[in-house]
XYZ file of C-alpha atoms in Angstrom:
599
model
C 5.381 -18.734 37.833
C 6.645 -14.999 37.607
C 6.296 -13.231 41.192
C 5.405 -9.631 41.674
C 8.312 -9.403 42.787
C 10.780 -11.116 40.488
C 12.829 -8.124 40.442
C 14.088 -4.202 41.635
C 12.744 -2.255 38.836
C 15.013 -0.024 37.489
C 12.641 2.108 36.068
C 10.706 4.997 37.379
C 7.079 3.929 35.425
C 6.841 0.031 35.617
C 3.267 -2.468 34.440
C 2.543 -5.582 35.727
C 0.599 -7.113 33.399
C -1.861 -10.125 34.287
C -4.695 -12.173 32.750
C -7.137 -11.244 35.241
C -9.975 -13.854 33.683
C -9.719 -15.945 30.314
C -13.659 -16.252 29.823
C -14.232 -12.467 30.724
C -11.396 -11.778 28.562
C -10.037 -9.458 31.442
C -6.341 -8.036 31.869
C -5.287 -6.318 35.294
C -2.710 -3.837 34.732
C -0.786 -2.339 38.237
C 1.089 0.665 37.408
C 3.715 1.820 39.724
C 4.755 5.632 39.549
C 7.973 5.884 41.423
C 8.212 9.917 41.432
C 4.920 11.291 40.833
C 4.263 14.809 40.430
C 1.698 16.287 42.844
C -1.950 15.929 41.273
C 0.045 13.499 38.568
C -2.124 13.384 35.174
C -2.539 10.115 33.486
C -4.032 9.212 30.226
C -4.893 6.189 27.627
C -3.660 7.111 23.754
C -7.109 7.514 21.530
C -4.974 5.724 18.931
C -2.360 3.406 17.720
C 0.213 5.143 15.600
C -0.084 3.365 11.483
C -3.920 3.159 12.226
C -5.569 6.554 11.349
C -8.401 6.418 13.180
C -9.708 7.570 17.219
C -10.088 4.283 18.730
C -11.130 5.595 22.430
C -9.555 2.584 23.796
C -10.590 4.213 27.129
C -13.705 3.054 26.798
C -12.534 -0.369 27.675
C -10.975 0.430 31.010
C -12.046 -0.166 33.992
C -12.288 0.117 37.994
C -9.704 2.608 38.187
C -7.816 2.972 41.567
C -5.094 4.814 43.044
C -3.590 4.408 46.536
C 0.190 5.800 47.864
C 1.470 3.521 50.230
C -1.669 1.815 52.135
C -4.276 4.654 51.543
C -6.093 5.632 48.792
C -6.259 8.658 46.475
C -8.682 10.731 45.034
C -9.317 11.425 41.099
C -10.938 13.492 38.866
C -11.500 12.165 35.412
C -10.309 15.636 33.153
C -11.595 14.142 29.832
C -12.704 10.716 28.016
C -9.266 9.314 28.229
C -7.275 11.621 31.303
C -7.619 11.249 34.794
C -5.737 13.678 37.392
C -4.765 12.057 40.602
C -4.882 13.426 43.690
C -1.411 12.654 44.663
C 1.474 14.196 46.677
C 4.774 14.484 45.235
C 7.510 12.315 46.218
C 5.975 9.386 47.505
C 5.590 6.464 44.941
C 1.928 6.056 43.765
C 0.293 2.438 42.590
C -2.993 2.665 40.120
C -4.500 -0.438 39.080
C -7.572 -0.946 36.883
C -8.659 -4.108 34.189
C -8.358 -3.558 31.028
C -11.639 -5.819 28.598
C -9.419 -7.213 25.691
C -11.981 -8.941 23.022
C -10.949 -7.222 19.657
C -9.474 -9.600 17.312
C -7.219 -7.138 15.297
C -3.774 -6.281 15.404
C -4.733 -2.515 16.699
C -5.942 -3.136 20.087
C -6.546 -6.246 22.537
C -7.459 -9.742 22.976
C -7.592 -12.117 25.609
C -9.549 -16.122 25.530
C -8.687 -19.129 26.969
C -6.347 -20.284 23.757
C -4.755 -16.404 23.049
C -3.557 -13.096 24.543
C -2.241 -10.184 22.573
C -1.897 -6.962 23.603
C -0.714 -3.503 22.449
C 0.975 -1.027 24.716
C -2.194 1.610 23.608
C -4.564 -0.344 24.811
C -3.293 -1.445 27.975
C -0.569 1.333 28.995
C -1.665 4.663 31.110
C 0.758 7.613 30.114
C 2.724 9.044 32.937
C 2.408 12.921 31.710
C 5.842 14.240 32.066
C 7.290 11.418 32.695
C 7.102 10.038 28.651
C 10.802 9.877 28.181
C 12.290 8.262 31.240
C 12.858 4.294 30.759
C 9.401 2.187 31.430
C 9.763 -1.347 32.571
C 6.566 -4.303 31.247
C 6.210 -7.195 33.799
C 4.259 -9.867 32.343
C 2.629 -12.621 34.583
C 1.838 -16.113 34.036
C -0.024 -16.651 37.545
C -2.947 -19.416 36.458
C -2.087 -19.424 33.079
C -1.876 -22.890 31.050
C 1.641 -24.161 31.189
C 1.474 -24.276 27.415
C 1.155 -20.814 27.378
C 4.704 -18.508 26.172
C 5.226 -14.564 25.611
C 6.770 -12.867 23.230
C 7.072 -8.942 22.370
C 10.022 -7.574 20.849
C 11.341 -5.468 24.025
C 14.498 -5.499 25.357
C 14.861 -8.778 27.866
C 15.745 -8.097 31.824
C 15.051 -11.400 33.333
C 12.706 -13.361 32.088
C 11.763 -17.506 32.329
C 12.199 -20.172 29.466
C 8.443 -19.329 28.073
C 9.190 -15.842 28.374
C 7.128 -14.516 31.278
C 9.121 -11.742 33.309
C 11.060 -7.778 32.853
C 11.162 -6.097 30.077
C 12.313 -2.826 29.387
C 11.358 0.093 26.838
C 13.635 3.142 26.774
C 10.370 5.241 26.729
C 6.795 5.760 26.819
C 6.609 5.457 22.616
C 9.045 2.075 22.322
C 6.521 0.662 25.060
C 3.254 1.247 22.992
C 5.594 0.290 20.004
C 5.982 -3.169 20.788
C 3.145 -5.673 21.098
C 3.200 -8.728 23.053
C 1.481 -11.821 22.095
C 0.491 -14.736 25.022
C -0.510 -18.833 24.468
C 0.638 -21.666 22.864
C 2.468 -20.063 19.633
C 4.850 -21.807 17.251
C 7.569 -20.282 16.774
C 11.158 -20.088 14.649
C 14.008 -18.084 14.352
C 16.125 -17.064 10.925
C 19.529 -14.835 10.554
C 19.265 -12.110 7.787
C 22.356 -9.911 7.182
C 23.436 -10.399 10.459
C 19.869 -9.558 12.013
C 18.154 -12.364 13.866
C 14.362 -12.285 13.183
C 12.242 -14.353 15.512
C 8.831 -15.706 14.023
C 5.891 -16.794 15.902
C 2.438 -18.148 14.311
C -0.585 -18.581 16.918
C -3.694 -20.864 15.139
C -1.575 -22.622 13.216
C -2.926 -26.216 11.858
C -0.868 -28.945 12.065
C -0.142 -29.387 8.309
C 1.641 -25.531 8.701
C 5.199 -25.377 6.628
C 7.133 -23.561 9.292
C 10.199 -24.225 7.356
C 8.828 -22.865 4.771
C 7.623 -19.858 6.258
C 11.067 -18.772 7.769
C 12.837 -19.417 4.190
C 10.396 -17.135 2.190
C 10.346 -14.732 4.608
C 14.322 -14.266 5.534
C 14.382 -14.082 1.334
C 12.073 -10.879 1.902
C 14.163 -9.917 4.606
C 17.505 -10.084 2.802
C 16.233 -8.400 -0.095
C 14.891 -5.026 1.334
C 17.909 -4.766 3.946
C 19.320 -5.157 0.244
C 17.343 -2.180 -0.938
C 17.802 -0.226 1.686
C 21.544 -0.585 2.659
C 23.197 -2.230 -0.707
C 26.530 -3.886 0.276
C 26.178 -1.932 3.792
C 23.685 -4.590 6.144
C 24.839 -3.462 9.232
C 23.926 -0.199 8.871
C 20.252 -1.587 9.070
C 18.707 0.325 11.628
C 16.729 -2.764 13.440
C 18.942 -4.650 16.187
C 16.763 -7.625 15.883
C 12.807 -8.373 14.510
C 10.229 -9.941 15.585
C 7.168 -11.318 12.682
C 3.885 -12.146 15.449
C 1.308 -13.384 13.106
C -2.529 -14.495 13.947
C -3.722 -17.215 11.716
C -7.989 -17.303 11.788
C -10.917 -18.607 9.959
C -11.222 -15.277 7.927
C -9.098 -12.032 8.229
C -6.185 -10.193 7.234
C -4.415 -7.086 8.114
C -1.159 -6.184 9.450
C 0.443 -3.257 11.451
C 4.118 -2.321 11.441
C 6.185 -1.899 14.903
C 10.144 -0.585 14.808
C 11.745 -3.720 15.870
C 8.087 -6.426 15.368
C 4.782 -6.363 13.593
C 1.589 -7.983 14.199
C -0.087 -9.867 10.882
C -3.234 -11.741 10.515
C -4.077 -13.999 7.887
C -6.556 -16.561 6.545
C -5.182 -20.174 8.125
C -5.629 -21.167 4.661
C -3.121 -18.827 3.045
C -0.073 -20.620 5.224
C 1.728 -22.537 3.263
C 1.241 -26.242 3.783
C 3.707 -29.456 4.443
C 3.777 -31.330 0.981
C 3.129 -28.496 -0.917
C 5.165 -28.433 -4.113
C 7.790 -25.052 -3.857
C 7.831 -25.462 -7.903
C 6.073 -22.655 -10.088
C 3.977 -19.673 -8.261
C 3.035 -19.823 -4.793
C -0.155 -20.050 -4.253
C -2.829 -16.534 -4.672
C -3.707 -16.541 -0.985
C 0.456 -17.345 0.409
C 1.336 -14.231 -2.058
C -1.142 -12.515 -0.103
C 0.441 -13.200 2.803
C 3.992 -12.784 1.651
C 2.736 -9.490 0.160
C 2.271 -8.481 3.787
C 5.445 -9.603 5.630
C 7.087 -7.703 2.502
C 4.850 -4.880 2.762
C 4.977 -4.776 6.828
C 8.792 -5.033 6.568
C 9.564 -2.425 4.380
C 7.954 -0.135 7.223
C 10.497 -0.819 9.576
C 12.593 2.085 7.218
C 9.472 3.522 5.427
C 6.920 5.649 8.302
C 8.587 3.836 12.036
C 11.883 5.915 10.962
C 11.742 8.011 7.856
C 8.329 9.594 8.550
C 6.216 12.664 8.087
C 7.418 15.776 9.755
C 3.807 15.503 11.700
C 4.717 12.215 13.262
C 8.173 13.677 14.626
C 6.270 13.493 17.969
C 3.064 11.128 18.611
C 0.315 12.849 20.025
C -1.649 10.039 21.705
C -4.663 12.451 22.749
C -5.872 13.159 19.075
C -5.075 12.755 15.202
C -2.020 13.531 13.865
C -2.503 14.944 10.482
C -0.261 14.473 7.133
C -0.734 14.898 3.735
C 1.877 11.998 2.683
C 0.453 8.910 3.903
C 0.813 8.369 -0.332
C 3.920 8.203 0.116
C 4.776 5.986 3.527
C 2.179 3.837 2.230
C 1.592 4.115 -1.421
C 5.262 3.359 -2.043
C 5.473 1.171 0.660
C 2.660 -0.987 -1.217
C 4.625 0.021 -4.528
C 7.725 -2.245 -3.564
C 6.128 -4.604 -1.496
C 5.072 -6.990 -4.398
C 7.968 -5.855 -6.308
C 10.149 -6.853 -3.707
C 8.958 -10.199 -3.839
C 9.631 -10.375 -7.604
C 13.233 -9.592 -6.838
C 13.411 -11.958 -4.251
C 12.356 -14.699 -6.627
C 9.359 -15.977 -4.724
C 6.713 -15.073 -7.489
C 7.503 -14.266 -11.083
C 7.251 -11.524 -13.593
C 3.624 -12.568 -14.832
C 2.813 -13.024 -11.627
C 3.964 -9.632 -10.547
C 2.523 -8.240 -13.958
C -0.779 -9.503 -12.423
C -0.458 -8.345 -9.436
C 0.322 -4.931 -10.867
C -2.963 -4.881 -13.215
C -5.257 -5.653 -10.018
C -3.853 -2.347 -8.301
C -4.376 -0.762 -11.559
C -8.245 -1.645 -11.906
C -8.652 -0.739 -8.290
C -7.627 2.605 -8.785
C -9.497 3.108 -12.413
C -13.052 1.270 -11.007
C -12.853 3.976 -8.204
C -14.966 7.035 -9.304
C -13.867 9.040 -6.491
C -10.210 9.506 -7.957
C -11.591 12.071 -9.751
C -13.041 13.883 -6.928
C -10.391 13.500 -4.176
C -6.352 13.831 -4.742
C -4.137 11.040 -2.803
C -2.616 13.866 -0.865
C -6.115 14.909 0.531
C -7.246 11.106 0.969
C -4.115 10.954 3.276
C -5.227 14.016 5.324
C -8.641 12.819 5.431
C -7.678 9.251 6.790
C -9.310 9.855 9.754
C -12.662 10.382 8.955
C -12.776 9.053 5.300
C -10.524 5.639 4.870
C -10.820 3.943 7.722
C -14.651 4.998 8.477
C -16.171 3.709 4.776
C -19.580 3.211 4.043
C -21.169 2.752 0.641
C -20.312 6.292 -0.656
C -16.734 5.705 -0.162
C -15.948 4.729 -3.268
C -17.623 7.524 -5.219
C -16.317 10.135 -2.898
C -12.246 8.622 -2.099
C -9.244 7.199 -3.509
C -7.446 5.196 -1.607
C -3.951 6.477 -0.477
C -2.584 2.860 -0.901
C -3.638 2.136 -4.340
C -3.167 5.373 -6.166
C 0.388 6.481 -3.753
C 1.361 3.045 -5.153
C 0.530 4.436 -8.789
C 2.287 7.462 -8.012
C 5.159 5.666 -6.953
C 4.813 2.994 -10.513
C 4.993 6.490 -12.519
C 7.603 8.056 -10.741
C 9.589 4.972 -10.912
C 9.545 4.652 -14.788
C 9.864 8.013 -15.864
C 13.553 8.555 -13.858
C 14.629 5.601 -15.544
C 13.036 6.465 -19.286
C 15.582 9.810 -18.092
C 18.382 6.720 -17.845
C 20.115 8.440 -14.958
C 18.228 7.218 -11.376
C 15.772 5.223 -10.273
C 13.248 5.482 -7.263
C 15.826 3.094 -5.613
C 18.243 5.092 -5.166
C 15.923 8.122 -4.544
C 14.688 6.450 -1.656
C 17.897 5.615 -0.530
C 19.136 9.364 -0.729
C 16.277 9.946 1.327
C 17.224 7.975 4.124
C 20.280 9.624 4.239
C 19.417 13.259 3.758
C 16.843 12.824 6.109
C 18.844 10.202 8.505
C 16.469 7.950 8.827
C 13.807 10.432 10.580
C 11.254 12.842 9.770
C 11.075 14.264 5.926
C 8.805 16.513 3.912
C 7.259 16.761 0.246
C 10.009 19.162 -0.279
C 12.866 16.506 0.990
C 11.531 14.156 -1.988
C 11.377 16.903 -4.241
C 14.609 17.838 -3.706
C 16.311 14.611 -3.954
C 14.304 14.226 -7.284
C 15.909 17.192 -8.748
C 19.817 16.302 -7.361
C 19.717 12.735 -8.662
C 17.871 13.333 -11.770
C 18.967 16.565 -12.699
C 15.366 18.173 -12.806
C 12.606 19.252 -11.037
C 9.358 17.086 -11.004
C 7.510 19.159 -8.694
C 4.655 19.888 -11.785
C 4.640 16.055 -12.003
C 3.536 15.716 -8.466
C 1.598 18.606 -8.166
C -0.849 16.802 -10.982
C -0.568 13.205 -9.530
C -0.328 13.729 -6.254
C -2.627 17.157 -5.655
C -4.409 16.974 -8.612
C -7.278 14.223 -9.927
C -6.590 13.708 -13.497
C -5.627 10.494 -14.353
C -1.843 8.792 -14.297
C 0.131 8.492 -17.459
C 0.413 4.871 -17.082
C -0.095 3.336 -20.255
C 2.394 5.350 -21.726
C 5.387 4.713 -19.108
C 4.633 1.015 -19.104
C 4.824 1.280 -23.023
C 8.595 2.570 -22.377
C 9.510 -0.105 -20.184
C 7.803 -3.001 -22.887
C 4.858 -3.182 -21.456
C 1.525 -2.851 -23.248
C -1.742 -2.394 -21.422
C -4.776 -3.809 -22.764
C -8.170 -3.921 -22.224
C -10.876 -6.794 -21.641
C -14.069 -7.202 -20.177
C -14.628 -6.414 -16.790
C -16.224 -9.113 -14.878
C -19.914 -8.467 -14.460
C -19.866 -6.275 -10.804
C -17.527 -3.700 -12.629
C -19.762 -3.302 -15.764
C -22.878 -3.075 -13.698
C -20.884 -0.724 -10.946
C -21.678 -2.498 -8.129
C -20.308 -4.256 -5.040
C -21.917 -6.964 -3.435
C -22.665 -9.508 -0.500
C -24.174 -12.687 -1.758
C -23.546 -14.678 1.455
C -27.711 -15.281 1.648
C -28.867 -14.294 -1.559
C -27.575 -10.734 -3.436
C -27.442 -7.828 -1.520
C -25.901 -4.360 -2.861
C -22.996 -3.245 -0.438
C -22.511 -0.204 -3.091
C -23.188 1.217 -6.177
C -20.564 3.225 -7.976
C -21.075 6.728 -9.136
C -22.400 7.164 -12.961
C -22.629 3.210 -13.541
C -25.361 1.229 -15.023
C -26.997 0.506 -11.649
C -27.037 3.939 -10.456
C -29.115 4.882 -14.057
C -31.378 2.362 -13.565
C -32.237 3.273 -9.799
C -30.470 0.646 -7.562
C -29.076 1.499 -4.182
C -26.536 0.658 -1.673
C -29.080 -1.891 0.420
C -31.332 -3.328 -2.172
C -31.665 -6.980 -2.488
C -31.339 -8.316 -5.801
C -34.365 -10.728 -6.019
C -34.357 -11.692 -9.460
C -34.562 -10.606 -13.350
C -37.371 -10.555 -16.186
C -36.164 -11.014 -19.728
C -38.106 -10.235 -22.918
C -40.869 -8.843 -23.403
C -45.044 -9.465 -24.205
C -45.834 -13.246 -24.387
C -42.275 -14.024 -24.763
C -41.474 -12.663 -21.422
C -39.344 -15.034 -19.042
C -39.141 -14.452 -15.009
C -36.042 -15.803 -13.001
C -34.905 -16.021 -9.591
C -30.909 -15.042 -9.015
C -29.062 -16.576 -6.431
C -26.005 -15.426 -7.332
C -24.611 -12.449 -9.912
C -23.224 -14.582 -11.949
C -26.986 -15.917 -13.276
C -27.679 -13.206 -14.791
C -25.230 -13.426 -17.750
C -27.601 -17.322 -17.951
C -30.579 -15.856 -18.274
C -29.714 -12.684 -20.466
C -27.784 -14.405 -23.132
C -26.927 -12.323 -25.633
C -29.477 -9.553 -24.631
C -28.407 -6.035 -22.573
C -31.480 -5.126 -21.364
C -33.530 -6.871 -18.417
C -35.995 -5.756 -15.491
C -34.536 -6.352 -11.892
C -36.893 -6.716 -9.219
C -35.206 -5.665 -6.380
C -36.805 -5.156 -2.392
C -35.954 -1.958 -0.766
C -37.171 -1.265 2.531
C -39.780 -4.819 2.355
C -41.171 -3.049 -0.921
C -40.718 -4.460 -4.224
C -39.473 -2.437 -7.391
C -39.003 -3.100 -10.809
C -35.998 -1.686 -11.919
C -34.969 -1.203 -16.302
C -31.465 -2.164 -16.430
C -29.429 -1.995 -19.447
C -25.811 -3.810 -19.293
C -22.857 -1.885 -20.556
C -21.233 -3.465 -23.039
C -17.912 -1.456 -22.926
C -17.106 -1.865 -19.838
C -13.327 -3.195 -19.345
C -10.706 -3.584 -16.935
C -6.807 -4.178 -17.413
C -4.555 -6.427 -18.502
C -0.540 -6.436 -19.046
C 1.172 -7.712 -21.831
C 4.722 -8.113 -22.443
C 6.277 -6.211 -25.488
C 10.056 -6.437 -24.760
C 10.917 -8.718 -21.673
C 14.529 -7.426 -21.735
C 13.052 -4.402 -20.601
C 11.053 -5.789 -18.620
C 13.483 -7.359 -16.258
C 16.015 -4.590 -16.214
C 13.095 -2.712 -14.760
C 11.807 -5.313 -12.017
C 15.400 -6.299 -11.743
C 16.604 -2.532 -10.340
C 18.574 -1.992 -13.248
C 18.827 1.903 -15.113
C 18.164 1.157 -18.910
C 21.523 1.681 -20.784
């Protein structure tokens, strides 16, 4: 047990931190100012930094109180997330307040009687004016299971064996920076380049492949200190890592941390003990490797070099930038790439992978309504707030950025002098390892390749036409064909059929949208033929209606809108295709994926 007092805090802003009540899923924070100012403001971020969108985690605080010494203070609550205390200067002043934690993501807070996780934004007042002086985390294991450990990647003051104690940030922003995750986790350790990474997996079954787990992931590791650094590891910014990853029923998602990140995955997609390490890893452990690479490559790629905008969170409301294509396009760019060159998947397998972004990109009508630069600005209200327009009206800043970063990639080295390596290497140097502008990459384009490409990103990057990327693959020995789509793209629809088919969306100028069908409708079933010969037939699932239509492209839906039934004429594209990547020249092929400049 870890005692409220356990220690002298050295710090002038220190959090105990407490699980109030498992089955309430209740957290009781007590915040001690040391030096307040006189009427000392307070207030609770409206967002986590890498997740573009006003959270109000305010709204899940509670019984806020305020007292200096034994007598309480007054408040006055300025806005939805501020309060300004009554206080006097000089004399140290103690809020406390509970904190409901019962958000399953990695973006906020959870608390149950198997798990705890927290994030800093969620659970952490701000001290106004008092941001950059050193901020000490107590966390408290009072009544918790003795199963239970703690983990967060903050510096260690003195803690117990399952990790319950002090911790220290060096600020207000490495405090909200670092996560902390609560129960009974497993957990493992790896060196890479000197760096020791901790891992820790909570909902793990009992057939999880730790081993395996740590391997693959210090080969991810190694490989984009690699990128980043060359023959130079220790110039790798991190002083140790920590990988914190939630294993459910259904989910995935990960968000990136300067020294951790938090990950959730399917508990399927671990990989499992007596699995055979020959051939391709599974599609759903890619996944998740995809993520730890992707995740990783942040710790260099937006948590140091980073837009101008984000040289200075502000917690109170959105931070606007035009380049999340680039700090996340490229980022998803070289995540799968990365784990091509770290041998854990192959080059059909990347090829693959590669020709799923592509289709993404092409099946999205709004790429040629919205650029990627104006998709990042509009993150806030657009990406992370979709509905069934969204794909008619966005492209996503992940998909096409990584596009971008694909066509940048092949065309410096077609030129045979650079590569987007080494431009992003430059970059870290130029820009050492902090904040950077459009006109930083521009101008390392133009010193290591000897010309300007600022027309090339004005059109891909501001501009909607469409990428030049059947050409540039053709240069590398790749040829791009086309098949058919599967049936949802040639129709242009997505949809749920969880309890029979239900239309999540239907995409701008497709076959569905000419025949009437809307974001909503239930698909109830299809008539085929016509007069005497006519035949009536009940779909449960999409994939019945290439049974009943045979070789015919015409059909009626019936479809219930509103509890009304309509009878929908809908005539099935025959053209419709989607991608798929061939290899021409494999020589060419690997000095690309291998980070090689063509002779």
């Amino acid at each position: 047990m870890v005692s409220l007092t356990a220690s002298a805090t050295p710090a002038q802003v220190g959090y105990v931190v407490r699980a109030l009540d498992l089955h309430a899923h209740v957290f009781e924070v007590t915040l001690t100012i040391a030096q307040p100012a006189t009427d000392q403001l307070v207030s609770l971020p409206v967002w986590i930094p890498g997740s573009y969108l006003l959270r109000e985690f305010a709204k899940h605080l509670q019984g806020l109180h305020a007292r200096q010494g034994n007598k309480p203070v007054a408040m006055t609550q300025r806005d939805k997330c501020s309060w300004q205390i009554h206080t006097k200067a000089g004399k140290a002043l103690v809020l406390s307040y509970q904190v409901y934690a019962f958000d399953s993501s990695v973006r906020t807070a959870w608390l149950d009687s198997r798990r705890g996780f927290f994030n800093g934004t969620s659970l952490c007042l701000r001290v106004h004016g008092q941001e950059d002086t050193p901020h000490q985390l107590t966390l408290i294991d009072d009544d918790l299971p003795k199963d239970w450990q703690a983990a967060t990647a903050l510096r260690e003051q003195r803690i117990s064996k399952r990790g319950f104690g002090d911790y220290l940030a060096a600020n207000y922003d490495e405090l909200v920076d670092s996560p902390v995750e609560l129960g009974p986790f497993w957990r493992g350790e790896f060196v890479a380049a000197g760096i020791k990474h901790h891992f820790i997996v909570s909902g793990a079954p009992d057939s999880f492949d730790g081993a395996r787990l740590l391997t693959d992931t210090q080969a991810i590791c190694e490989a984009e200190i690699s990128f980043w650094h060359g023959k130079q590891p220790q110039q790798a910014p991190q002083r140790h890592y920590l990988f914190m990853l939630n294993a459910v029923h259904d989910g995935y998602g990960g968000l990136e941390h300067r020294h951790s990140t938090a990950l959730i995955c399917k508990r399927a997609d671990l990989p499992r003990l007596g699995q055979t390490r020959s051939g391709a890893p599974s599609d759903g452990y890619t996944t998740l490797l995809g993520l730890i690479s992707h995740e990783y490559f942040h710790t260099w790629n937006v948590k140091r070099l980073r837009p101008l905008e984000f040289d200075r969170y502000d917690y109170a409301r959105e931070n606007y930038t035009e380049l999340l294509w680039f700090f996340e396009g490229f980022t998803s760019y070289f995540d799968d790439l990365l784990l091509r060159r770290a041998k854990l998947i192959d080059t059909a397998h990347y090829l693959k992978l590669l020709a799923k972004t592509i289709n993404q990109v092409l099946q999205t009508p709004g790429r040629q309504l919205q650029s990627v630069a104006q998709s990042s600005f509009d993150a806030w209200v657009k990406y992370y707030r979709q509905d069934e327009n969204t794909a008619n009206a966005t492209v996503s800043y992940y998909t096409k950025g990584a596009l971008v970063a694909l066509c940048l990639d092949l065309s410096l080295r077609h030129a045979g002098k650079t590569s987007l390596d080494a431009v992003m290497r430059e970059l870290w140097q130029r820009c050492q390892g902090g904040p950077m502008t459009q006109d930083d990459l521009l101008a390392v384009l133009a010193d290591l390749s000897g010309k300007s490409y600022g027309a090339e990103l004005q059109q891909w990057v501001h501009g909607t036409a469409d990428l030049p990327i059947k050409k540039l693959l053709k240069q590398h020995g790749i040829r791009l064909d086309e098949e058919r789509a599967p049936l949802p793209d040639q129709l242009g629809i997505k949809v749920n059929e969880q309890q029979g088919i239900r239309l999540k969306s239907v995409l701008r100028g497709s076959a569905a949208e000419q025949a009437g069908f809307a974001a909503g409708d239930e698909w109830l079933g299809v008539a085929t033929g016509q007069g005497q010969s006519t035949q009536r037939w009940r779909l449960n699932k999409l994939d019945d209606l290439a049974t009943y239509l045979g070789n015919d492209t015409h059909c009626r839906a019936l479809v219930a809108r509103d509890q009304r039934l309509l009878t929908l004429s809908l005539d099935v594209p025959d053209t419709a295709c989607s991608v798929k990547l061939g290899v021409i020249d494999l020589k060419q092929v690997d000095t690309w994926l291998d980070g090689k400049i063509p002779a």
